[in-house]
Amino acid sequence: MKLPIYLYGHPVLRREADPIKEDSAELKTLVDDMFETMYAAEGCGLAAPQIGKSIRLVVIDADVLGDDYPECKGRKFALINPEVTVLDGEEVSRNEGCLSLPGLSEKVNRVEHINLKWLDEDMKPHEEEMSGFLARIVQHECDHLDGKVYMDHVSTGRRLLLRGKLRNLTEGKVRCDYKVKAASRR
Ligand code: NI
């Protein structure tokens, strides 16, 4: 089932999400629904707060970026309670977008190399070193679980320029091809 995506400005995107304690049929259904929602919106990552659930769950399918970023090829997974550790301080600036901020894309500095620990949908533990754009997607999605969005990494001056567009998102004045939910409507 496709779910509405909550837009920038909605308080659920600012909450620190709760850890998931156990697997359940509901959790597996939610993972399926989040993949379906993400594919319909043509995204490559979606975090549970973006569909209004304040829990530590992320889905990623980065395969579509595989031609430009080989590290993304074939990478599809659900991350439960993910933990990112920075491996070194090397940072790269690249454009990012977010399904909660349709129509916007900004350059964001992120570290290139991370170690990621997570549980899969059967609560089985995994650990892997990741780099490049895959590491970027993981950092972007894990930010959502801590109540952050990529715009928080953008300079104050740039954000000031985008003020009107960000206000429109908060008010739901946005055109996009998927169902969204705004903080307020006029
Ligand atoms: Ni996002």
mmCIF file of C-alpha atoms and ligand atoms in Angstrom:
data_model
loop_
_atom_site.group_PDB
_atom_site.id
_atom_site.type_symbol
_atom_site.label_atom_id
_atom_site.label_comp_id
_atom_site.label_asym_id
_atom_site.label_seq_id
_atom_site.Cartn_x
_atom_site.Cartn_y
_atom_site.Cartn_z
ATOM 1 C CA MET A 1 0.000 0.000 0.000
ATOM 2 C CA LYS A 2 1.295 3.424 -0.923
ATOM 3 C CA LEU A 3 1.535 5.864 1.993
ATOM 4 C CA PRO A 4 1.527 9.679 1.953
ATOM 5 C CA ILE A 5 4.951 11.263 2.406
ATOM 6 C CA TYR A 6 5.211 13.918 5.107
ATOM 7 C CA LEU A 7 6.618 17.217 3.920
ATOM 8 C CA TYR A 8 9.356 19.415 5.355
ATOM 9 C CA GLY A 9 7.942 21.398 8.259
ATOM 10 C CA HIS A 10 5.943 18.513 9.735
ATOM 11 C CA PRO A 11 6.896 17.965 13.387
ATOM 12 C CA VAL A 12 7.295 14.174 12.960
ATOM 13 C CA LEU A 13 10.387 14.896 10.830
ATOM 14 C CA ARG A 14 11.936 16.699 13.828
ATOM 15 C CA ARG A 15 11.409 13.987 16.398
ATOM 16 C CA GLU A 16 14.102 11.549 17.494
ATOM 17 C CA ALA A 17 12.711 8.185 16.384
ATOM 18 C CA ASP A 18 12.315 5.243 18.787
ATOM 19 C CA PRO A 19 14.352 2.029 18.455
ATOM 20 C CA ILE A 20 12.483 -1.046 17.214
ATOM 21 C CA LYS A 21 12.426 -3.788 19.849
ATOM 22 C CA GLU A 22 11.165 -6.837 17.979
ATOM 23 C CA ASP A 23 10.121 -8.014 14.562
ATOM 24 C CA SER A 24 6.472 -8.522 13.735
ATOM 25 C CA ALA A 25 4.140 -9.072 10.826
ATOM 26 C CA GLU A 26 3.264 -5.374 11.031
ATOM 27 C CA LEU A 27 6.921 -4.424 10.680
ATOM 28 C CA LYS A 28 7.330 -6.569 7.539
ATOM 29 C CA THR A 29 4.181 -5.062 6.030
ATOM 30 C CA LEU A 30 5.491 -1.592 6.821
ATOM 31 C CA VAL A 31 8.817 -2.392 5.093
ATOM 32 C CA ASP A 32 6.881 -3.553 1.997
ATOM 33 C CA ASP A 33 4.688 -0.451 2.078
ATOM 34 C CA MET A 34 7.701 1.825 2.418
ATOM 35 C CA PHE A 35 9.429 0.231 -0.580
ATOM 36 C CA GLU A 36 6.222 0.595 -2.603
ATOM 37 C CA THR A 37 5.875 4.242 -1.529
ATOM 38 C CA MET A 38 9.523 4.977 -2.320
ATOM 39 C CA TYR A 39 9.392 3.370 -5.791
ATOM 40 C CA ALA A 40 6.169 5.191 -6.677
ATOM 41 C CA ALA A 41 7.827 8.495 -5.760
ATOM 42 C CA GLU A 42 11.024 7.530 -7.637
ATOM 43 C CA GLY A 43 13.225 7.864 -4.580
ATOM 44 C CA CYS A 44 16.190 5.715 -3.568
ATOM 45 C CA GLY A 45 15.708 5.966 0.198
ATOM 46 C CA LEU A 46 12.877 6.519 2.654
ATOM 47 C CA ALA A 47 12.897 6.756 6.448
ATOM 48 C CA ALA A 48 9.901 5.852 8.615
ATOM 49 C CA PRO A 49 9.416 9.412 9.985
ATOM 50 C CA GLN A 50 8.748 10.455 6.373
ATOM 51 C CA ILE A 51 5.592 8.359 6.404
ATOM 52 C CA GLY A 52 4.673 9.609 9.862
ATOM 53 C CA LYS A 53 6.093 6.761 11.967
ATOM 54 C CA SER A 54 8.654 7.809 14.539
ATOM 55 C CA ILE A 55 10.611 4.527 14.565
ATOM 56 C CA ARG A 56 14.171 3.657 13.532
ATOM 57 C CA LEU A 57 13.472 2.061 10.154
ATOM 58 C CA VAL A 58 14.857 2.963 6.725
ATOM 59 C CA VAL A 59 14.463 1.423 3.279
ATOM 60 C CA ILE A 60 17.035 1.950 0.541
ATOM 61 C CA ASP A 61 17.281 0.815 -3.064
ATOM 62 C CA ALA A 62 20.256 2.557 -4.640
ATOM 63 C CA ASP A 63 20.519 0.344 -7.740
ATOM 64 C CA VAL A 64 19.156 3.065 -10.044
ATOM 65 C CA LEU A 65 22.322 5.097 -9.303
ATOM 66 C CA GLY A 66 24.588 2.166 -10.176
ATOM 67 C CA ASP A 67 25.753 3.540 -13.531
ATOM 68 C CA ASP A 68 27.112 6.733 -11.961
ATOM 69 C CA TYR A 69 28.116 5.220 -8.624
ATOM 70 C CA PRO A 70 29.165 1.543 -8.869
ATOM 71 C CA GLU A 71 28.991 1.163 -5.054
ATOM 72 C CA CYS A 72 25.199 1.559 -5.405
ATOM 73 C CA LYS A 73 24.704 -1.300 -7.878
ATOM 74 C CA GLY A 74 22.264 -3.942 -6.605
ATOM 75 C CA ARG A 75 22.102 -2.404 -3.128
ATOM 76 C CA LYS A 76 18.622 -2.831 -1.717
ATOM 77 C CA PHE A 77 17.947 -3.234 1.975
ATOM 78 C CA ALA A 78 15.847 -2.351 4.973
ATOM 79 C CA LEU A 79 17.776 -0.968 7.936
ATOM 80 C CA ILE A 80 16.408 -1.390 11.429
ATOM 81 C CA ASN A 81 18.080 0.532 14.283
ATOM 82 C CA PRO A 82 21.033 1.523 12.043
ATOM 83 C CA GLU A 83 24.197 2.910 13.659
ATOM 84 C CA VAL A 84 26.648 4.939 11.606
ATOM 85 C CA THR A 85 30.279 5.376 12.648
ATOM 86 C CA VAL A 86 32.489 7.788 10.716
ATOM 87 C CA LEU A 87 35.689 6.038 9.588
ATOM 88 C CA ASP A 88 37.688 9.113 8.609
ATOM 89 C CA GLY A 89 37.017 12.780 8.147
ATOM 90 C CA GLU A 90 37.244 12.932 4.349
ATOM 91 C CA GLU A 91 34.257 14.971 3.156
ATOM 92 C CA VAL A 92 32.739 15.372 -0.296
ATOM 93 C CA SER A 93 30.060 17.820 -1.447
ATOM 94 C CA ARG A 94 27.321 16.495 -3.744
ATOM 95 C CA ASN A 95 23.736 17.311 -4.626
ATOM 96 C CA GLU A 96 21.012 15.711 -2.561
ATOM 97 C CA GLY A 97 17.277 15.692 -2.745
ATOM 98 C CA CYS A 98 14.627 14.308 -0.428
ATOM 99 C CA LEU A 99 11.072 13.075 -0.969
ATOM 100 C CA SER A 100 10.004 15.325 1.917
ATOM 101 C CA LEU A 101 11.353 18.356 0.021
ATOM 102 C CA PRO A 102 10.056 17.850 -3.531
ATOM 103 C CA GLY A 103 11.431 20.233 -6.149
ATOM 104 C CA LEU A 104 14.600 21.069 -4.215
ATOM 105 C CA SER A 105 18.168 19.834 -4.498
ATOM 106 C CA GLU A 106 21.193 21.272 -2.703
ATOM 107 C CA LYS A 107 24.877 20.522 -2.255
ATOM 108 C CA VAL A 108 25.647 18.814 1.034
ATOM 109 C CA ASN A 109 28.999 17.944 2.623
ATOM 110 C CA ARG A 110 29.191 14.402 3.947
ATOM 111 C CA VAL A 111 31.929 12.003 4.950
ATOM 112 C CA GLU A 112 32.903 9.448 2.311
ATOM 113 C CA HIS A 113 33.564 6.410 4.509
ATOM 114 C CA ILE A 114 31.369 4.963 7.217
ATOM 115 C CA ASN A 115 30.878 1.776 9.142
ATOM 116 C CA LEU A 116 27.241 0.729 9.375
ATOM 117 C CA LYS A 117 25.651 -1.673 11.843
ATOM 118 C CA TRP A 118 22.000 -2.591 11.431
ATOM 119 C CA LEU A 119 19.340 -5.267 11.788
ATOM 120 C CA ASP A 120 17.465 -6.630 8.800
ATOM 121 C CA GLU A 121 13.688 -7.241 8.810
ATOM 122 C CA ASP A 122 14.278 -10.605 10.536
ATOM 123 C CA MET A 123 16.237 -8.739 13.244
ATOM 124 C CA LYS A 124 19.470 -10.390 12.044
ATOM 125 C CA PRO A 125 22.547 -8.196 12.696
ATOM 126 C CA HIS A 126 24.797 -6.920 9.895
ATOM 127 C CA GLU A 127 27.904 -4.787 9.769
ATOM 128 C CA GLU A 128 29.619 -3.332 6.720
ATOM 129 C CA GLU A 129 31.948 -0.558 5.654
ATOM 130 C CA MET A 130 30.413 1.664 2.986
ATOM 131 C CA SER A 131 31.676 4.567 0.953
ATOM 132 C CA GLY A 132 30.757 7.031 -1.786
ATOM 133 C CA PHE A 133 27.160 7.720 -2.696
ATOM 134 C CA LEU A 134 25.884 4.648 -0.849
ATOM 135 C CA ALA A 135 27.411 6.005 2.375
ATOM 136 C CA ARG A 136 25.785 9.354 1.566
ATOM 137 C CA ILE A 137 22.306 7.842 1.184
ATOM 138 C CA VAL A 138 22.714 5.958 4.459
ATOM 139 C CA GLN A 139 23.793 9.142 6.277
ATOM 140 C CA HIS A 140 20.888 11.092 4.760
ATOM 141 C CA GLU A 141 18.335 8.464 5.824
ATOM 142 C CA CYS A 142 19.831 7.994 9.295
ATOM 143 C CA ASP A 143 19.665 11.770 9.804
ATOM 144 C CA HIS A 144 15.877 11.453 9.429
ATOM 145 C CA LEU A 145 15.845 9.090 12.433
ATOM 146 C CA ASP A 146 17.528 11.790 14.520
ATOM 147 C CA GLY A 147 15.050 14.485 13.500
ATOM 148 C CA LYS A 148 17.343 16.028 10.894
ATOM 149 C CA VAL A 149 16.912 16.769 7.183
ATOM 150 C CA TYR A 150 19.588 17.536 4.601
ATOM 151 C CA MET A 151 18.588 21.206 4.561
ATOM 152 C CA ASP A 152 20.060 21.448 8.085
ATOM 153 C CA HIS A 153 23.503 20.923 6.488
ATOM 154 C CA VAL A 154 22.971 23.760 3.993
ATOM 155 C CA SER A 155 24.423 27.205 4.797
ATOM 156 C CA THR A 156 22.241 29.802 6.515
ATOM 157 C CA GLY A 157 22.650 32.173 3.566
ATOM 158 C CA ARG A 158 21.464 29.574 1.094
ATOM 159 C CA ARG A 159 18.546 28.604 3.328
ATOM 160 C CA LEU A 160 17.542 32.235 3.524
ATOM 161 C CA LEU A 161 17.332 32.315 -0.271
ATOM 162 C CA LEU A 162 15.118 29.219 -0.199
ATOM 163 C CA ARG A 163 12.927 30.591 2.586
ATOM 164 C CA GLY A 164 9.854 31.041 0.412
ATOM 165 C CA LYS A 165 10.071 27.545 -1.045
ATOM 166 C CA LEU A 166 10.556 26.016 2.390
ATOM 167 C CA ARG A 167 7.515 27.909 3.675
ATOM 168 C CA ASN A 168 5.478 26.577 0.749
ATOM 169 C CA LEU A 169 6.458 23.022 1.720
ATOM 170 C CA THR A 170 5.333 23.633 5.299
ATOM 171 C CA GLU A 171 2.012 24.914 3.985
ATOM 172 C CA GLY A 172 1.596 22.096 1.477
ATOM 173 C CA LYS A 173 1.769 24.435 -1.508
ATOM 174 C CA VAL A 174 3.661 22.029 -3.697
ATOM 175 C CA ARG A 175 3.118 20.073 -6.880
ATOM 176 C CA CYS A 176 4.463 16.564 -7.098
ATOM 177 C CA ASP A 177 3.427 13.217 -8.483
ATOM 178 C CA TYR A 178 2.973 11.444 -5.157
ATOM 179 C CA LYS A 179 0.647 11.825 -2.205
ATOM 180 C CA VAL A 180 1.994 14.165 0.484
ATOM 181 C CA LYS A 181 0.994 15.432 3.919
ATOM 182 C CA ALA A 182 1.904 18.921 5.044
ATOM 183 C CA ALA A 183 2.263 20.416 8.505
ATOM 184 C CA SER A 184 -0.471 22.951 7.809
ATOM 185 C CA ARG A 185 -2.793 23.947 5.016
ATOM 186 C CA ARG A 186 -4.315 27.246 4.187
HETATM 187 NI NI NI B 1 15.235 12.426 2.881
#
